Short mmCIF file of C-alpha atoms and ligand atoms in Angstrom, two decimals:
data_model
loop_
_atom_site.label_atom_id
_atom_site.label_comp_id
_atom_site.label_asym_id
_atom_site.label_seq_id
_atom_site.Cartn_x
_atom_site.Cartn_y
_atom_site.Cartn_z
CA UNK T 1 91.69 134.11 98.28
CA UNK T 2 90.21 131.84 101.18
CA UNK T 3 93.52 131.29 103.85
CA UNK T 4 94.07 130.83 107.63
CA UNK T 5 96.34 132.93 109.07
CA UNK T 6 97.69 134.34 111.84
CA UNK T 7 96.68 137.81 112.48
CA UNK T 8 97.82 137.91 115.96
CA UNK T 9 99.91 135.07 118.42
CA UNK T 10 99.18 133.97 121.99
CA UNK T 11 101.31 131.53 123.85
CA UNK T 12 98.40 130.28 126.03
CA UNK T 13 95.42 130.76 123.62
CA UNK T 14 96.76 129.95 120.32
CA UNK T 15 93.55 129.81 118.46
CA UNK T 16 92.48 133.50 119.62
CA UNK T 17 94.86 135.19 116.53
CA UNK T 18 93.89 132.55 114.11
CA UNK T 19 92.00 134.34 110.68
CA UNK T 20 90.52 132.19 108.38
CA UNK T 21 88.82 134.37 105.70
CA UNK T 22 90.19 136.55 102.55
CA UNK T 23 94.03 137.10 101.22
CA UNK T 24 95.28 138.62 98.77
CA UNK T 25 96.58 136.32 95.24
CA UNK T 26 100.32 135.48 96.17
CA UNK T 27 103.00 137.34 94.38
CA UNK T 28 105.23 136.09 92.11
CA UNK T 29 109.27 136.18 92.10
CA UNK T 30 111.51 134.35 90.03
CA UNK T 31 112.90 130.91 89.99
CA UNK T 32 108.86 130.78 92.32
CA UNK T 33 105.78 129.27 90.81
CA UNK T 34 102.29 129.27 91.64
CA UNK T 35 100.84 126.02 92.77
CA UNK T 36 96.77 126.05 93.20
CA UNK T 37 95.83 123.61 95.62
CA UNK T 38 93.80 121.21 96.41
CA UNK T 39 94.66 119.81 99.88
CA UNK T 40 97.01 120.43 102.96
CA UNK T 41 98.10 119.15 106.26
CA UNK T 42 98.11 120.71 109.60
CA UNK T 43 101.21 120.20 111.64
CA UNK T 44 102.62 121.58 115.29
CA UNK T 45 104.23 123.89 113.70
CA UNK T 46 100.94 126.23 112.21
CA UNK T 47 100.03 125.98 116.62
CA UNK T 48 103.48 126.92 117.60
CA UNK T 49 103.28 129.69 114.90
CA UNK T 50 100.03 130.96 116.44
CA UNK T 51 102.18 130.28 120.11
CA UNK T 52 104.62 132.70 118.62
CA UNK T 53 106.94 130.35 118.54
CA UNK T 54 109.63 130.39 115.42
CA UNK T 55 108.02 133.38 113.52
CA UNK T 56 108.61 137.01 114.21
CA UNK T 57 105.69 139.34 115.30
CA UNK T 58 106.70 141.75 112.48
CA UNK T 59 105.92 139.22 110.10
CA UNK T 60 101.90 139.39 110.29
CA UNK T 61 99.76 137.99 108.89
CA UNK T 62 101.13 135.91 107.51
CA UNK T 63 99.45 132.12 106.15
CA UNK T 64 100.16 129.12 108.26
CA UNK T 65 100.94 125.69 106.22
CA UNK T 66 104.01 123.70 105.20
CA UNK T 67 101.77 120.50 103.76
CA UNK T 68 100.39 120.87 100.54
CA UNK T 69 100.12 119.03 97.48
CA UNK T 70 97.85 120.62 94.26
CA UNK T 71 98.51 121.60 90.06
CA UNK T 72 101.53 123.52 89.64
CA UNK T 73 101.29 126.41 86.87
CA UNK T 74 102.30 123.53 83.86
CA UNK T 75 99.22 121.35 85.23
CA UNK T 76 101.76 118.55 87.00
CA UNK T 77 100.23 117.61 89.72
CA UNK T 78 102.60 118.14 92.50
CA UNK T 79 103.98 117.45 96.15
CA UNK T 80 105.13 120.76 97.58
CA UNK T 81 108.82 120.86 99.35
CA UNK T 82 108.85 122.56 102.70
CA UNK T 83 112.10 123.97 103.26
CA UNK T 84 113.28 126.92 100.99
CA UNK T 85 116.56 127.45 100.94
CA UNK T 86 118.51 130.87 100.92
CA UNK T 87 119.28 132.44 97.13
CA UNK T 88 122.63 130.52 96.28
CA UNK T 89 122.69 127.82 98.72
CA UNK T 90 123.69 124.15 97.31
CA UNK T 91 123.63 120.97 98.67
CA UNK T 92 121.12 119.82 101.81
CA UNK T 93 118.98 122.71 102.02
CA UNK T 94 118.39 121.85 105.92
CA UNK T 95 121.75 121.99 107.11
CA UNK T 96 121.51 126.44 104.99
CA UNK T 97 121.47 128.53 108.20
CA UNK T 98 119.30 130.64 107.31
CA UNK T 99 117.14 128.42 105.05
CA UNK T 100 113.12 129.10 105.92
CA UNK T 101 109.95 126.77 106.22
CA UNK T 102 107.46 128.13 104.24
CA UNK T 103 104.77 130.02 106.73
CA UNK T 104 108.08 132.08 108.96
CA UNK T 105 109.00 133.99 106.19
CA UNK T 106 107.09 133.53 102.93
CA UNK T 107 103.48 132.66 103.30
CA UNK T 108 102.17 128.80 103.30
CA UNK T 109 99.97 126.12 102.25
CA UNK T 110 96.70 127.06 103.99
CA UNK T 111 95.58 128.87 101.35
CA UNK T 112 93.69 127.90 97.36
CA UNK T 113 97.04 128.99 96.39
CA UNK T 114 100.94 129.33 96.93
CA UNK T 115 103.61 130.15 95.43
CA UNK T 116 107.01 128.02 96.17
CA UNK T 117 110.57 127.84 94.07
CA UNK T 118 110.53 125.57 91.39
CA UNK T 119 112.62 123.54 92.15
CA UNK T 120 110.63 121.82 95.77
CA UNK T 121 107.80 120.44 93.40
CA UNK T 122 108.35 116.70 93.50
CA UNK T 123 105.77 114.84 91.47
CA UNK T 124 103.46 113.22 92.43
CA UNK T 125 102.52 109.92 92.21
CA UNK T 126 100.08 108.70 90.86
CA UNK T 127 98.51 106.33 93.15
CA UNK T 128 98.18 108.45 95.94
CA UNK T 129 95.31 110.40 97.35
CA UNK T 130 95.50 113.76 96.99
CA UNK T 131 94.26 113.24 100.98
CA UNK T 132 97.57 111.24 101.37
CA UNK T 133 100.36 113.56 99.55
CA UNK T 134 98.74 116.37 102.09
CA UNK T 135 100.32 114.31 104.90
CA UNK T 136 103.57 114.18 103.37
CA UNK T 137 105.62 116.99 103.48
CA UNK T 138 106.28 117.63 107.26
CA UNK T 139 106.08 114.89 109.62
CA UNK T 140 106.00 112.45 107.15
CA UNK T 141 108.95 113.66 105.91
CA UNK T 142 110.29 114.05 109.63
CA UNK T 143 109.58 111.00 109.83
CA UNK T 144 111.62 109.48 106.80
CA UNK T 145 114.57 111.20 108.25
CA UNK T 146 114.44 110.66 111.58
CA UNK T 147 114.27 106.29 110.54
CA UNK T 148 116.41 106.09 107.13
CA UNK T 149 119.17 108.36 107.45
CA UNK T 150 119.34 108.85 111.39
CA UNK T 151 118.47 106.42 113.41
CA UNK T 152 121.80 104.10 112.10
CA UNK T 153 118.98 100.73 112.36
CA UNK T 154 117.91 98.18 109.43
CA UNK T 155 115.46 95.36 109.19
CA UNK T 156 114.55 93.59 112.59
CA UNK T 157 115.89 95.98 114.51
CA UNK T 158 113.71 97.45 117.38
CA UNK T 159 112.60 101.26 117.02
CA UNK T 160 110.62 102.84 119.96
CA UNK T 161 108.31 105.95 118.84
CA UNK T 162 107.44 107.93 122.19
CA UNK T 163 104.09 108.96 122.01
CA UNK T 164 101.80 107.32 119.73
CA UNK T 165 99.07 110.19 118.15
CA UNK T 166 100.47 113.09 116.66
CA UNK T 167 101.81 112.91 112.60
CA UNK T 168 105.79 112.64 113.19
CA UNK T 169 105.11 109.44 115.69
CA UNK T 170 102.18 107.53 113.08
CA UNK T 171 104.53 107.25 110.43
CA UNK T 172 106.96 106.44 112.17
CA UNK T 173 105.28 103.44 112.69
CA UNK T 174 103.87 103.13 109.05
CA UNK T 175 106.87 103.80 107.22
CA UNK T 176 109.03 101.61 109.44
CA UNK T 177 106.77 97.97 109.93
CA UNK T 178 106.75 98.10 105.73
CA UNK T 179 111.17 99.01 106.30
CA UNK T 180 110.82 95.68 108.52
CA UNK T 181 111.86 97.36 111.12
CA UNK T 182 109.77 95.86 115.11
CA UNK T 183 108.06 99.31 116.24
CA UNK T 184 106.95 99.68 119.40
CA UNK T 185 105.39 102.74 120.83
CA UNK T 186 104.32 104.39 124.51
CA UNK T 187 101.43 106.29 125.09
CA UNK T 188 99.05 108.10 127.38
CA UNK T 189 95.31 106.57 126.35
CA UNK T 190 94.29 102.90 126.05
CA UNK T 191 92.51 104.02 122.29
CA UNK T 192 95.56 104.56 120.99
CA UNK T 193 97.59 102.34 121.65
CA UNK T 194 94.88 100.13 120.05
CA UNK T 195 95.01 102.82 116.35
CA UNK T 196 98.91 102.01 116.83
CA UNK T 197 98.42 98.23 116.57
CA UNK T 198 96.01 98.29 113.58
CA UNK T 199 98.74 100.54 112.14
CA UNK T 200 101.50 98.16 112.42
CA UNK T 201 103.32 98.65 115.78
CA UNK T 202 104.64 95.68 117.52
CA UNK T 203 103.81 96.86 120.60
CA UNK T 204 102.59 99.20 122.65
CA UNK T 205 103.48 100.37 126.46
CA UNK T 206 101.77 103.24 128.99
CA UNK T 207 104.35 106.35 129.03
CA UNK T 208 106.51 105.88 130.93
CA UNK T 209 106.55 102.42 131.62
CA UNK T 210 109.23 99.74 131.63
CA UNK T 211 109.69 97.97 129.04
CA UNK T 212 110.38 94.01 128.52
CA UNK T 213 114.00 94.46 126.70
CA UNK T 214 116.16 97.66 125.49
CA UNK T 215 115.80 98.83 122.39
CA UNK T 216 117.99 99.96 119.17
CA UNK T 217 116.28 103.05 118.88
CA UNK T 218 114.47 105.83 120.39
CA UNK T 219 112.11 108.13 118.09
CA UNK T 220 111.58 111.49 120.03
CA UNK T 221 109.27 114.49 119.14
CA UNK T 222 107.84 114.25 123.06
CA UNK T 223 110.64 116.64 125.14
CA UNK T 224 111.15 116.38 128.74
CA UNK T 225 107.56 113.83 130.03
CA UNK T 226 109.76 111.41 128.22
CA UNK T 227 113.58 111.50 127.77
CA UNK T 228 114.14 109.47 130.91
CA UNK T 229 112.61 106.97 129.54
CA UNK T 230 113.69 107.34 125.83
CA UNK T 231 117.30 106.88 127.49
CA UNK T 232 116.48 104.23 130.17
CA UNK T 233 115.25 101.93 127.26
CA UNK T 234 118.68 101.99 124.81
CA UNK T 235 120.72 99.06 124.53
CA UNK T 236 124.27 100.22 124.82
CA UNK T 237 125.14 101.77 122.48
CA UNK T 238 121.16 102.72 121.25
CA UNK T 239 120.73 106.06 118.95
CA UNK T 240 117.78 109.09 120.53
CA UNK T 241 116.74 110.69 117.34
CA UNK T 242 115.37 113.97 118.62
CA UNK T 243 112.88 115.94 115.96
CA UNK T 244 110.45 117.95 118.15
CA UNK T 245 109.34 118.32 122.15
CA UNK T 246 105.89 118.63 122.29
CA UNK T 247 105.82 118.91 126.30
CA UNK T 248 109.37 121.22 126.62
CA UNK T 249 112.65 121.03 125.97
CA UNK T 250 113.81 121.49 129.74
CA UNK T 251 113.50 117.74 131.21
CA UNK T 252 114.24 117.44 135.15
CA UNK T 253 117.02 115.59 134.31
CA UNK T 254 119.52 115.23 131.28
CA UNK T 255 120.36 111.80 131.97
CA UNK T 256 124.21 112.76 131.48
CA UNK T 257 125.62 109.96 132.53
CA UNK T 258 124.00 107.68 131.40
CA UNK T 259 124.09 108.92 127.70
CA UNK T 260 127.78 108.68 128.21
CA UNK T 261 128.82 105.52 130.52
CA UNK T 262 126.03 103.54 127.72
CA UNK T 263 127.30 105.00 124.85
CA UNK T 264 124.25 106.15 123.17
CA UNK T 265 124.29 109.03 120.48
CA UNK T 266 121.54 111.64 120.54
CA UNK T 267 120.92 112.57 116.86
CA UNK T 268 118.97 115.86 116.09
CA UNK T 269 116.46 116.20 113.26
CA UNK T 270 115.11 118.50 111.44
CA UNK T 271 112.44 118.20 108.20
CA UNK T 272 114.63 116.41 105.03
CA UNK T 273 115.88 117.19 101.60
CA UNK T 274 114.70 117.24 98.48
CA UNK T 275 115.75 114.49 97.52
CA UNK T 276 114.41 112.59 101.11
CA UNK T 277 110.37 113.56 99.78
CA UNK T 278 110.73 112.58 96.30
CA UNK T 279 112.23 109.19 97.48
CA UNK T 280 109.54 109.19 100.65
CA UNK T 281 106.62 109.48 98.13
CA UNK T 282 108.29 106.83 95.79
CA UNK T 283 108.17 104.42 98.75
CA UNK T 284 105.02 105.28 99.89
CA UNK T 285 103.83 104.11 96.53
CA UNK T 286 105.44 101.49 96.63
CA UNK T 287 104.32 100.13 99.36
CA UNK T 288 101.16 100.91 99.31
CA UNK T 289 101.39 103.10 102.66
CA UNK T 290 97.96 105.10 103.46
CA UNK T 291 98.92 107.57 106.16
CA UNK T 292 96.74 107.58 108.87
CA UNK T 293 94.18 109.94 108.68
CA UNK T 294 92.54 112.28 111.31
CA UNK T 295 90.42 114.42 109.49
CA UNK T 296 89.65 115.85 106.70
CA UNK T 297 87.82 119.30 106.47
CA UNK T 298 87.48 121.45 103.81
CA UNK T 299 90.06 124.54 104.61
CA UNK T 300 86.65 126.72 105.28
CA UNK T 301 86.92 124.88 109.01
CA UNK T 302 90.18 125.13 109.68
CA UNK T 303 89.56 126.26 113.41
CA UNK T 304 88.40 122.56 113.87
CA UNK T 305 91.29 121.25 113.29
CA UNK T 306 93.55 123.64 114.82
CA UNK T 307 90.98 123.53 117.84
CA UNK T 308 91.87 119.13 117.93
CA UNK T 309 95.26 118.84 117.50
CA UNK T 310 96.29 122.30 120.07
CA UNK T 311 94.42 120.31 122.39
CA UNK T 312 96.80 117.00 121.86
CA UNK T 313 93.75 115.13 120.49
CA UNK T 314 94.60 113.71 116.85
CA UNK T 315 95.50 110.43 115.32
CA UNK T 316 97.90 110.45 112.69
CA UNK T 317 96.69 113.79 110.33
CA UNK T 318 94.70 116.86 110.03
CA UNK T 319 93.95 117.29 106.36
CA UNK T 320 92.57 120.54 104.73
CA UNK T 321 90.62 119.65 101.26
CA UNK T 322 90.83 123.24 99.32
CA UNK T 323 89.89 123.21 95.34
N1 NAP P 401 111.86 118.82 113.33
C1 NAP P 401 111.14 119.06 112.74
O1 NAP P 401 111.60 119.52 111.30
C2 NAP P 401 110.00 118.76 112.88
C3 NAP P 401 108.98 117.60 112.05
C4 NAP P 401 107.46 117.96 112.34
C5 NAP P 401 107.09 118.12 113.61
N2 NAP P 401 108.28 119.10 114.69
C6 NAP P 401 107.82 117.85 116.22
O2 NAP P 401 107.67 116.96 116.70
C7 NAP P 401 106.76 117.29 117.97
C8 NAP P 401 105.68 116.00 116.99
O3 NAP P 401 104.63 116.91 116.68
P1 NAP P 401 103.23 115.70 115.93
O4 NAP P 401 102.51 116.51 114.80
O5 NAP P 401 103.36 114.84 115.55
O6 NAP P 401 103.01 114.93 117.16
P2 NAP P 401 102.24 116.11 118.62
O7 NAP P 401 100.66 116.58 117.97
O8 NAP P 401 102.89 117.40 118.50
O9 NAP P 401 101.87 114.54 119.37
C9 NAP P 401 102.70 113.65 119.35
C10 NAP P 401 102.04 113.63 120.76
O10 NAP P 401 103.07 113.75 121.76
C11 NAP P 401 102.64 112.72 122.67
N3 NAP P 401 102.77 114.03 124.23
C12 NAP P 401 102.28 115.13 123.86
N4 NAP P 401 102.40 115.62 125.25
C13 NAP P 401 103.25 114.87 126.54
C14 NAP P 401 102.95 114.58 127.27
N5 NAP P 401 102.96 116.08 128.45
N6 NAP P 401 103.54 113.04 127.86
C15 NAP P 401 103.77 112.64 127.25
N7 NAP P 401 103.92 112.43 125.84
C16 NAP P 401 103.03 113.41 125.10
C17 NAP P 401 100.88 112.68 122.87
O11 NAP P 401 100.90 111.15 122.41
P3 NAP P 401 100.43 110.48 123.05
O12 NAP P 401 98.36 111.47 123.33
O13 NAP P 401 99.59 109.13 122.40
O14 NAP P 401 100.83 109.74 124.94
C18 NAP P 401 101.05 112.87 121.12
O15 NAP P 401 101.28 111.64 120.75
C19 NAP P 401 106.03 118.87 117.62
O16 NAP P 401 107.12 118.90 118.40
C20 NAP P 401 106.63 119.51 117.01
O17 NAP P 401 106.44 120.33 116.65
C21 NAP P 401 109.25 118.14 114.47
#
């Protein structure tokens, strides 16, 4: 079958290890099923894997991809939950110390077929297109948990999103606006500022710009480059939810004094549970939300999508069509 996979890894030139070509069909395992994919989404996770972060070299070649939607063996239209818990784990699978994401231990979704545990399938709402269904499993699920499980905000509160263009950032803006939150964004790019306003942000600011008011919560995925601004932008008692560090995880200042003196909360957040994915799908369908898609490409042209993401050019999700 056709697949996009990591054949090699390079910290500086991630695309040099990407191959798009034939791989064997997935093997059936006990309690698992095979999904024939219609669409799959790209995440920064896939670029990290090519850079050698989170994917040990001895597991190569590995089919990449965490996001996907398709048809299971019984003919049901499904969205795939990418968090695979270890055998016998009960409860929130993101807290399982031995959990993996598809494409870390088991082959991922950038392929014609993928094997997944039966329990990892969520019904695809009829009203959601295949392209939009492919967006939800990772960036959107992460945004849902950051905002609705971990931020501690209620409608009317002001939430700052650092970096306007990424999959998580655009999901945060669309979800937050639909839930009655006042969504503010920062960005280095005027065009992304304009687009963020179009999808529901109330205000857009330059990266690092002083805000007119302090906010109730900050959604952080940029990391080192925006950390001080995130701490400085919060009201006393406010919350930073952090789920990524695209610009690096070593900020020049940790801002410890401001964190304790202003009684800020710093909450780590990773992916979400299957239940949260089900609720996210229902929320998106109920509110008629159409996830912002940067580009749609056939899987055979996956390299083009990876290049856009590695260069930081995207606004929204990159989606691959498969069958
Ligand atoms: N923990 C989890 O479960 C989880 C899930 C999904 C993603 N993530 C992580 O979250 C991060 C975001 O992923 P993503 O795919 O949504 O987006 P992304 O492609 O990594 O980009 C996010 C935004 O970061 C901003 N940015 C990048 N470098 C910057 C810098 N040096 N200074 C200021 N801003 C910068 C850009 O904003 P502007 O161009 O608008 O300035 C960009 O739009 C990644 O690191 C990813 O690995 C984690």
